[in-house]
Each structure stands twice: as C-alpha cells, then as structure tokens.
Amino acid sequence: MNLTLVFQSMFSGIMMGSVFALLGIGFSLVWGVMKVINISHAAFGLLAAFMSYTLLNVWGIDPILSIAVSVPLLFLAACVIYRFLIAPLTKARDIIVPSMILTFGIAIILENLMLLIWSPDPRLLTTAYTSKVVILGPFYFQYPRIAGFLLACAGVVVIHMFLKKTYTGKAVRAAWQQRDAAQLYGVNLRWISMITFGLAVSSAAAGGVGMALLYSFEPHTHNLWLIYLFLVVIVGGVGSVLGAALAGLTIGIITGLSMAFLPYQWVNLLTFALLMIILIFRPQGLFQSEV
Amino acid sequence: MLVVEDLEVRYQELRALQGVSLRVAEGDLVALIGSNGAGKTTMLNAISGLIPAASGRISWRGNSLVGLSPDRVCMAGVVQVPEGRKLFPKMTVEENLEMGAYLPAARKHLAESRKAVFEIFPLLAEREKQLAGSLSGGEQQMVALARAIMAKPGLLLLDEPSLGLAPVIAAEIFQVIEGLNRKGITALLISQEVLHSLNIAKYGYVLENGKITIHGKAGQLLDDQRIKESYLGL
C-alpha cells in the first residue's frame, strides 16, 4: 500500500470532515438541547452558500468574507422563525415530531426559493485561488480545502468558547441541563432558546459556505448534506459540540480513505455500514454530551 | 413581607391548593409543614412562577408576583432552592455559582458573593473545578444553597434542603439556614424534619390536603398535641 496516498487521503478527509463538523454542530446542539430536529438546518447552510455565490460573482467578494453578511442575516432570520413558528410549538409536550414536520416545511420553502432565485443549475464557488495548491514534500493541499478547514476550525472554536466562557453560553448549557433551576435563577427560557436556534443556524451558514468551497451545489444539495448531519449526530452523540467535531473528523477520514482505495460506488456503502455498526453497539454515540 | 392570599392551584381536575393564605414578615423564618402530597412544593412553585395560580394573590414587598415568569420572580428577589437540589450536573461548582448570580444585579457582586459563600462552605472552594454532578449529596446541597446565596435573595424559598442527607450534614445545613436568616434574609422553609425546622423558625404553618389547618408561633406548634401526634411521633 502506498503510504503517501494513505496520508494524503487522510489529510483530505480531515479537511472535509472539519466542514461536516461545522455544519453538524448546530444541528446536534438544537436537537440535544431544544429537542428540535431541524430538517431545514442544511437548507440554511445552502442558502448561505448561494449568497456567497452571488456576492462572489456580482461584487467579487471572497466566500470567506461573505460570511460576514450571511451569518448575521441568517441569525436574524432564525430568531424570527424561532419566535413565530417554533416557540408556539414548544408548548406541546413532545415536540420532536412536530418540529421535524415544521422544519421539513421550512426546508421545502427554502429549496423552492433557491430554485426560483438561482435556478437548478449546479454551481461552483470559483475564486482566484480555486485551482491553487500548497505543496509540502510529497503532499499537496488545495487552497479551497485549506480555507474550508480554517473556517471550520474557527467556527468550532468560536461556538465552543461561546458555550464555555460567556454568561449567555453558560445560560444555554444551564437551561438544557436543568430547565427549572435555570429559570429559577433568572434565565429567560424563550430568549435563550432563540439565541440557541439563531446560533445554530448561523453556524450552518458558515458550514454551508465551507461545503460550497469543497463541492458543487444546487438547490437540492441540502438533502444530501442532511444525511451527513444525521451521521455527525449519530456518531458524535446528540447535543455535544466536541462530539460533533470529532464525529465530523472521523466521518471525513473514513470517507477520504475509502475514496482513495475503494471503487466510488462502495464509499457510501462503507460509511453507512459503519454507521449501522455504531448504532448497534453505541446507540448513544461515540462521545458524551457536555452541554 | 410575602403575602399569599386564597391561593388556588389546580392540576386539571385536582385542586392541589384550595385557598391557602400565609404571611412571611420581613426578616422572619417561617416553616411550612405537611405530609407528602399536601401541596408544599406546589405552593413554592406557584410563588416562583413555575406553575400558574388558578386564583388568589401572591405579593412580595408589595409587588404582585402572580403571572410572572420564574426569571421575573427571581429578578424581584424571590429565590428558590428546589427540592432535589436541581444543580447543573455537567457544569463545575464554579459555574453553578456563577449561574446563581446570573441576573445583572447579582452579577455585580459576583466576587464578594463568592467570598461570602466560601466562608460559609470552605469545602466548596476545594471542589470549585469539579462537576456538580460528581459531588456527594451533602456537597450538592451546599452548592444548591451557595447558588441561592449568589443570587442575593430578599426571600429564600427552601424546599426540603435536608432530604436524604446524613443527620450530621442535615444539622449543618439547618445551621447555615439559621445563619442566613440572622443576616436578614427572609425565608420560607419546607422540611420533613419538623422538630428541626420549628426549632429555627419563628412561625409555622401546617398544610394538609391543600389547606392550612394549623398555624402559629413555632414554640406553640411544638407544644400542640395534634402536631406532636401527626408530625413528631410523640
């Protein structure tokens, strides 16, 4: 076996996986702490990718910079959606299924909105550095992958620090560990839920741009991304930021290696066989929730 | 002063509280006694805004608490130490204390409150970096009380603070509660340990099947034949 190829595909896998992680963290967080399975999570990511596409092609703004536009915009949109669509739902005793149906509807609306604005053609984020590579010894790294990797690392660190170091982040964790006690000590549950949902959707926006740096996309692509989201949650454990990060990396490395050594049609088979094995032996995920 | 008048709470058809009236004067420690299922916890949760009152009035220092969400009740200075402690198990002791001082008014005094708390519970200073869920029952109860002190309460609502603790530790917890009351914190205390709580309380109420049946000065209640038979086993 060619060792250079092994390492090369592992590095590629890590870079892909880091972006899966960023895309998946918010999904996992909202599922774990709010019991909302946000089917539209990836669709918001895709919307951010299309926004980057337009900003790049109309004004020449770099995709990484365009996050400064899409993240705050989607944060606000998510807060409004939480306030008027999801908050009324939280009065129900069990909100997992209703929330899935509701957010499935939101995903369909977003998908058709994107079809309307950007048409069904596949798109690529083609920047000046798209075809550039860094060569280190026997290894080469494509610029867009490096950009996606750095973006993902920054995103994961920011979310982690927010939850661990800021008062609002601590209130998010407190509210989901012990709902009553958090309220008794002054945490406004509706406010904190809104922040959590907004934060998750913003991270999806950053993750979506990261995905767009690696792969081509069209308005239906979020359905495929959604499968990776479920993978991240199942491997990483529901509600865990670090778990999601490690899960993303694990999935990335497995995909990267299998892409290099297996015929293409076997890649997904292997990934999902692995998923089934994890579900059988570690149904709670490989990592523990620390939120 | 905490004033509760004709408070009624329903769980669907069940009338958990049937017109309960009670007063806790500024600076007093009042004990609320009753058997399991009498409605004591319901009473505290109604005051804290965790469950809605069907009818009646609740006010603290002249301001009505009826209809306020729990975070607003906390903002008004009414702080509950809930039954079973309800700590944030995956947060450190330090973070639990910080969450006690979550509201801006309390957060301003974070540093001095921490110092005060560690003076009362020196053990917690050693446990600061440990996860609250990993502590023993007694230590967890100390964290629960410490968290409440961090909130700078005007009125402390204590729900079974000694439940499941070894007698020595339970006695220590009661001592701390008495000490807090001496420092001017008004308190309403629920406890199965009737003798203990009436010993440190100024006034007592007995809640039975959602109604107040007996009330009076703590000393009188300790001599009351009905209380001796039903609650003290004498």
XYZ file of C-alpha atoms in Angstrom:
525
model
C 0.000 0.000 0.000
C 1.206 3.452 -0.874
C 1.829 5.342 2.360
C 1.898 8.752 0.744
C -1.550 8.096 -0.655
C -2.803 6.955 2.742
C -1.659 10.159 4.429
C -2.788 12.321 1.530
C -6.311 10.915 1.685
C -6.336 11.190 5.478
C -5.456 14.886 5.232
C -8.170 15.412 2.628
C -10.549 13.536 4.880
C -9.696 15.721 7.865
C -10.335 18.839 5.800
C -13.688 17.564 4.551
C -14.583 16.257 7.980
C -13.910 19.564 9.693
C -16.510 21.165 7.449
C -19.021 18.351 8.168
C -18.376 19.100 11.831
C -19.088 22.816 11.500
C -22.241 22.066 9.531
C -23.328 19.458 12.084
C -22.631 21.177 15.409
C -25.639 23.464 15.371
C -27.888 20.629 14.245
C -26.694 18.490 17.127
C -26.974 21.347 19.634
C -30.553 22.210 18.703
C -31.529 18.549 18.711
C -29.878 17.867 22.041
C -30.846 20.925 23.988
C -34.126 22.027 22.433
C -35.423 18.641 21.244
C -35.976 20.237 17.855
C -34.740 18.194 14.883
C -34.172 20.974 12.413
C -34.611 19.381 8.987
C -34.048 22.811 7.414
C -30.590 23.160 9.009
C -28.696 22.166 5.849
C -31.043 24.237 3.683
C -29.975 27.348 5.631
C -26.366 26.350 5.018
C -27.096 26.001 1.331
C -28.803 29.401 1.280
C -25.626 30.921 2.723
C -23.629 29.120 0.009
C -25.818 30.671 -2.697
C -25.467 34.093 -1.051
C -21.700 33.660 -1.223
C -22.038 32.629 -4.863
C -23.890 35.829 -5.746
C -21.591 38.057 -3.683
C -18.596 36.457 -5.383
C -19.907 36.699 -8.924
C -21.539 40.119 -8.714
C -19.159 42.026 -6.429
C -16.157 39.729 -6.376
C -16.348 39.285 -2.615
C -14.362 36.320 -1.305
C -16.598 33.497 0.047
C -14.907 33.599 3.452
C -15.576 37.338 3.720
C -19.161 36.921 2.552
C -19.842 35.023 5.770
C -19.838 38.423 7.455
C -23.055 39.057 5.527
C -24.765 35.656 5.561
C -24.117 34.754 9.208
C -25.790 37.825 10.770
C -28.599 37.748 8.206
C -29.404 34.112 8.882
C -29.048 34.670 12.629
C -31.806 37.273 12.448
C -33.937 35.116 10.147
C -33.558 32.195 12.558
C -34.600 34.351 15.530
C -37.744 35.434 13.695
C -38.528 31.837 12.692
C -37.996 30.720 16.267
C -40.197 33.435 17.700
C -43.143 32.985 15.349
C -43.011 29.332 14.256
C -41.026 27.227 16.704
C -41.807 28.930 20.035
C -45.580 28.323 19.660
C -44.740 24.663 19.059
C -42.759 24.306 22.298
C -45.992 24.336 24.292
C -46.652 20.788 23.060
C -45.462 18.021 25.336
C -43.393 16.187 22.739
C -42.009 18.494 20.102
C -39.590 16.219 18.223
C -42.071 15.037 15.587
C -43.985 18.324 15.165
C -40.677 20.187 14.934
C -39.487 17.817 12.209
C -42.636 18.357 10.194
C -42.460 22.125 10.636
C -38.793 22.402 9.691
C -39.283 19.980 6.800
C -41.792 22.521 5.502
C -39.276 25.334 6.000
C -36.700 23.289 4.068
C -39.112 22.867 1.148
C -39.857 26.601 1.126
C -36.139 27.458 1.196
C -35.377 24.939 -1.547
C -38.018 26.401 -3.853
C -36.872 29.914 -3.018
C -33.369 28.944 -4.113
C -34.723 27.286 -7.270
C -36.568 30.482 -8.047
C -33.617 32.795 -7.465
C -30.648 30.707 -8.597
C -32.248 28.092 -10.972
C -31.491 24.364 -10.695
C -28.044 24.551 -12.332
C -25.110 23.195 -10.320
C -22.785 25.948 -9.090
C -19.185 26.174 -8.028
C -17.512 28.835 -5.930
C -14.739 29.653 -8.360
C -12.282 32.061 -6.778
C -8.885 33.227 -7.926
C -7.304 30.566 -5.712
C -9.622 27.675 -6.590
C -7.035 25.765 -8.601
C -4.029 26.722 -6.465
C -2.316 24.164 -4.283
C 0.249 24.190 -1.491
C 2.876 21.502 -1.895
C 4.566 20.182 1.222
C 7.015 17.381 0.434
C 5.052 14.579 -1.198
C 1.696 16.103 -0.156
C -0.414 18.724 -1.843
C -3.254 20.764 -0.391
C -5.835 22.618 -2.439
C -6.396 26.230 -1.364
C -10.207 25.996 -1.091
C -9.866 22.974 1.190
C -7.409 24.828 3.403
C -9.810 27.771 3.506
C -12.705 25.447 4.416
C -10.609 23.742 7.079
C -9.534 27.011 8.709
C -13.091 28.327 8.561
C -14.375 25.149 10.210
C -11.728 25.237 12.937
C -12.513 28.876 13.676
C -16.252 28.131 13.747
C -15.931 25.183 16.119
C -13.632 27.118 18.454
C -15.965 30.138 18.494
C -19.008 28.002 19.357
C -17.096 26.084 22.000
C -15.771 29.276 23.618
C -19.209 30.872 23.495
C -20.732 27.948 25.405
C -17.887 27.639 27.909
C -16.815 31.212 28.560
C -19.680 33.661 28.085
C -22.526 34.166 30.514
C -25.103 33.695 27.760
C -23.384 30.492 26.628
C -23.392 29.174 30.174
C -27.081 30.038 30.434
C -27.668 27.974 27.275
C -25.965 24.969 28.871
C -27.677 25.514 32.224
C -31.110 25.837 30.638
C -30.802 22.494 28.919
C -29.236 20.632 31.820
C -31.799 21.753 34.361
C -34.597 23.752 32.820
C -36.480 24.604 36.044
C -33.411 25.609 38.017
C -32.133 27.834 35.213
C -35.466 29.652 35.170
C -35.480 29.943 38.956
C -32.132 31.757 38.747
C -33.225 34.274 36.157
C -32.728 32.596 32.783
C -35.434 33.596 30.327
C -36.100 30.330 28.526
C -37.638 31.856 25.405
C -34.752 34.264 24.960
C -32.137 31.554 25.459
C -33.936 29.181 23.070
C -33.986 31.902 20.440
C -30.255 32.547 20.878
C -29.520 28.813 20.637
C -31.535 28.435 17.468
C -30.018 31.572 15.929
C -26.510 30.443 16.797
C -27.120 27.002 15.300
C -28.454 28.388 12.044
C -25.539 30.862 11.848
C -23.081 28.018 12.223
C -24.956 26.205 9.452
C -24.400 29.286 7.302
C -20.651 29.163 7.879
C -20.672 25.386 7.371
C -22.642 25.732 4.147
C -20.058 28.123 2.732
C -17.359 25.657 3.799
C -19.164 22.845 1.953
C -19.520 25.057 -1.118
C -15.752 25.575 -1.114
C -15.317 21.795 -1.430
C -18.214 20.638 -3.584
C -20.513 21.861 -6.309
C -24.055 22.614 -5.179
C -27.572 23.186 -6.480
C -30.870 23.869 -4.682
C -31.458 20.191 -3.812
C -27.996 19.584 -2.373
C -29.137 20.215 1.207
C -30.884 16.819 1.198
C -27.511 15.153 0.763
C -25.937 17.375 3.418
C -28.758 16.458 5.780
C -27.639 12.827 5.637
C -24.180 13.918 6.777
C -25.791 15.922 9.584
C -27.518 12.810 10.882
C -24.236 10.938 10.568
C -22.445 13.564 12.638
C -25.108 13.429 15.356
C -25.273 9.639 15.457
C -21.510 9.241 15.637
C -20.920 12.235 17.898
C -23.821 11.887 20.293
C -26.771 14.275 20.450
C -26.078 17.733 21.834
C -22.308 17.508 22.034
C -20.130 20.171 20.413
C -16.855 18.310 20.808
C -18.581 15.054 19.879
C -19.849 16.615 16.660
C -16.383 17.958 15.889
C -14.743 14.561 16.442
C -17.549 12.806 14.557
C -17.086 15.119 11.578
C -13.380 14.343 11.509
C -13.986 10.587 11.865
C -16.502 10.552 9.018
C -14.197 12.707 6.903
C -11.215 10.411 7.402
C -13.258 7.291 6.653
C -14.718 8.883 3.520
C -11.318 10.195 2.467
C -9.596 6.830 2.861
C -12.367 4.832 1.250
C -12.472 7.243 -1.688
C -8.788 6.592 -2.289
C -8.840 2.823 -2.008
C -12.337 1.666 -2.897
C -14.329 1.891 -6.100
C -16.504 5.018 -5.837
C -19.798 3.122 -5.507
C -18.523 1.408 -2.337
C -17.746 4.616 -0.445
C -21.259 5.346 0.819
C -21.876 1.689 1.476
C -18.880 1.544 3.796
C -19.814 4.804 5.519
C -23.344 3.646 6.239
C -22.311 0.131 7.216
C -20.091 1.775 9.794
C -22.995 3.924 10.904
C -25.108 0.818 11.449
C -22.372 -0.817 13.471
C -22.127 2.284 15.672
C -25.909 2.349 16.124
C -25.882 -1.281 17.205
C -23.012 -1.057 19.684
C -23.036 2.590 20.809
C -26.580 3.895 20.250
C -25.786 6.903 22.465
C -22.989 7.966 20.099
C -19.240 7.603 20.498
C -18.884 10.712 22.639
C -20.760 12.121 25.608
C -22.778 15.317 25.580
C -21.067 18.026 27.616
C -23.595 20.798 27.061
C -43.330 40.804 53.508
C -44.543 37.839 51.476
C -48.325 37.731 51.347
C -50.199 34.767 49.905
C -53.990 35.064 49.930
C -56.590 32.485 48.890
C -54.111 30.813 46.588
C -55.639 28.087 44.488
C -53.661 25.806 42.172
C -55.198 23.081 40.021
C -53.674 20.186 38.170
C -56.509 19.596 35.710
C -59.383 18.455 37.984
C -57.258 18.088 41.112
C -57.280 21.096 43.446
C -53.738 20.903 44.802
C -54.076 24.115 46.802
C -57.516 25.153 47.986
C -57.433 28.748 49.116
C -54.181 28.908 51.032
C -53.232 32.099 52.887
C -49.868 32.667 54.504
C -47.608 35.520 55.519
C -43.876 35.791 55.964
C -42.853 39.071 57.582
C -39.602 40.778 56.576
C -36.647 39.096 58.311
C -38.649 36.119 59.598
C -38.023 32.429 59.059
C -41.306 30.582 58.597
C -41.685 26.806 58.465
C -44.256 25.113 56.257
C -45.072 21.621 57.499
C -47.133 18.875 55.967
C -47.066 15.286 54.835
C -46.124 14.128 51.354
C -48.575 15.317 48.737
C -50.049 18.019 50.980
C -49.107 20.667 48.409
C -45.969 22.211 49.910
C -43.833 22.026 46.775
C -46.803 23.172 44.712
C -47.009 26.193 46.982
C -43.356 27.178 46.446
C -43.557 26.545 42.708
C -46.642 28.727 42.456
C -44.807 31.546 44.272
C -41.795 31.081 41.956
C -43.986 31.155 38.867
C -43.137 27.625 37.721
C -46.809 26.673 37.867
C -49.711 29.080 37.345
C -52.086 30.070 40.118
C -55.736 29.411 39.258
C -56.778 32.228 41.570
C -55.596 34.173 44.589
C -52.893 36.731 45.284
C -49.160 36.470 45.846
C -47.078 39.539 46.592
C -43.572 40.273 47.823
C -42.703 43.703 49.250
C -45.964 44.995 47.850
C -45.396 43.825 44.274
C -47.649 41.130 42.852
C -45.877 38.003 41.639
C -48.951 36.440 40.030
C -48.450 35.747 36.333
C -44.719 36.486 36.367
C -42.377 34.001 34.719
C -39.820 32.348 37.060
C -36.952 34.546 35.840
C -39.021 37.656 36.690
C -39.804 36.307 40.160
C -36.070 35.794 40.659
C -35.494 39.359 39.476
C -37.897 40.512 42.208
C -35.561 38.919 44.786
C -37.526 35.731 45.473
C -35.148 32.803 45.078
C -35.998 29.123 45.400
C -33.713 26.267 46.417
C -35.672 23.496 44.711
C -36.375 20.032 46.021
C -33.742 17.530 44.932
C -31.246 20.409 44.539
C -31.530 20.564 40.747
C -27.938 21.607 40.157
C -26.494 21.905 36.666
C -24.806 18.489 36.739
C -22.399 18.904 33.815
C -21.199 22.302 34.938
C -18.491 22.853 37.517
C -19.247 24.058 41.035
C -17.810 27.417 39.999
C -20.159 27.623 37.006
C -23.122 26.626 39.164
C -22.309 29.517 41.480
C -21.962 31.873 38.516
C -25.386 30.790 37.306
C -26.740 31.689 40.744
C -25.541 35.231 40.081
C -26.848 35.220 36.504
C -29.008 38.329 36.743
C -27.145 41.643 36.350
C -27.987 42.881 39.848
C -26.384 39.794 41.422
C -23.562 39.589 38.887
C -22.271 42.978 40.014
C -21.470 41.438 43.396
C -20.070 38.171 41.995
C -16.640 38.443 43.626
C -17.845 39.352 47.123
C -20.689 36.818 46.984
C -18.190 34.100 46.115
C -16.058 35.087 49.070
C -19.072 35.031 51.366
C -20.125 31.624 50.059
C -16.691 30.110 50.564
C -16.642 31.444 54.110
C -19.857 29.571 54.818
C -18.823 26.439 52.900
C -14.997 26.233 52.877
C -15.275 22.766 51.313
C -16.727 24.222 48.112
C -13.555 26.218 47.470
C -11.736 22.904 47.114
C -14.437 21.469 44.860
C -14.684 24.530 42.623
C -13.387 22.876 39.452
C -15.339 19.622 39.862
C -18.539 18.862 38.016
C -21.531 19.402 40.298
C -22.936 16.006 39.317
C -19.865 14.248 40.711
C -20.303 15.555 44.280
C -21.845 13.729 47.225
C -25.411 14.513 48.285
C -24.316 16.753 51.160
C -21.883 18.660 48.979
C -24.541 19.070 46.304
C -26.918 20.536 48.861
C -24.201 23.003 49.875
C -23.817 24.018 46.227
C -27.590 24.428 45.951
C -27.633 26.759 48.977
C -24.492 28.551 47.795
C -26.027 29.115 44.369
C -29.049 30.695 46.032
C -26.846 32.967 48.170
C -25.091 34.094 44.963
C -28.476 35.351 43.724
C -28.598 37.874 46.607
C -32.117 36.865 47.665
C -34.514 39.007 49.636
C -36.736 35.982 50.196
C -35.420 32.433 50.179
C -37.810 29.568 49.425
C -36.283 26.322 50.670
C -37.775 23.006 49.574
C -36.595 20.045 51.654
C -32.974 21.177 51.979
C -32.044 18.229 54.202
C -33.782 15.433 52.296
C -31.647 12.298 52.025
C -28.699 13.728 53.946
C -26.840 12.193 56.863
C -28.044 13.670 60.195
C -24.765 15.491 60.855
C -24.853 17.191 57.475
C -28.562 17.934 57.776
C -27.851 19.697 61.082
C -25.120 21.722 59.404
C -27.492 22.761 56.609
C -30.083 23.897 59.172
C -27.385 25.900 60.944
C -26.490 27.646 57.702
C -30.145 28.460 57.027
C -30.500 29.904 60.530
C -27.344 31.935 59.972
C -28.605 33.330 56.669
C -31.848 34.313 58.337
C -29.913 36.110 61.113
C -28.131 38.080 58.404
C -31.514 39.418 57.343
C -32.655 37.039 54.604
C -36.349 36.263 54.925
C -37.061 32.577 54.472
C -39.899 30.127 53.911
C -38.754 26.613 54.745
C -40.333 23.293 53.839
C -38.958 20.310 55.663
C -39.886 16.820 56.765
C -37.728 17.470 59.806
C -40.491 19.155 61.726
C -38.669 19.411 65.034
C -35.567 20.871 63.445
C -37.373 23.398 61.302
C -39.731 24.565 64.068
C -36.688 24.990 66.307
C -35.131 27.558 63.990
C -38.383 29.081 62.673
C -40.286 31.961 64.223
C -43.638 30.953 62.841
C -45.131 27.800 61.400
C -47.956 26.702 59.106
C -49.331 23.206 58.670
C -50.577 22.311 55.200
C -52.886 19.303 54.872
C -54.616 18.263 51.648
C -54.157 21.668 50.090
C -55.417 23.668 53.083
C -53.733 25.375 56.034
C -55.064 23.582 59.112
C -52.921 24.933 61.935
C -50.648 27.932 62.239
C -48.982 29.827 64.989
C -45.703 30.713 66.678
C -43.167 27.930 66.247
C -42.901 27.389 70.003
C -46.676 26.940 70.340
C -46.743 24.491 67.451
C -44.079 22.374 69.117
C -46.421 22.063 72.130
C -49.533 21.438 70.022
C -50.951 17.960 70.679
C -52.035 17.422 67.046
C -48.562 18.258 65.739
C -46.917 16.093 68.360
C -49.027 13.138 67.257
C -49.009 13.611 63.489
C -45.569 15.032 62.798
C -43.290 14.484 65.747
C -44.397 10.932 66.548
C -44.633 11.705 70.258
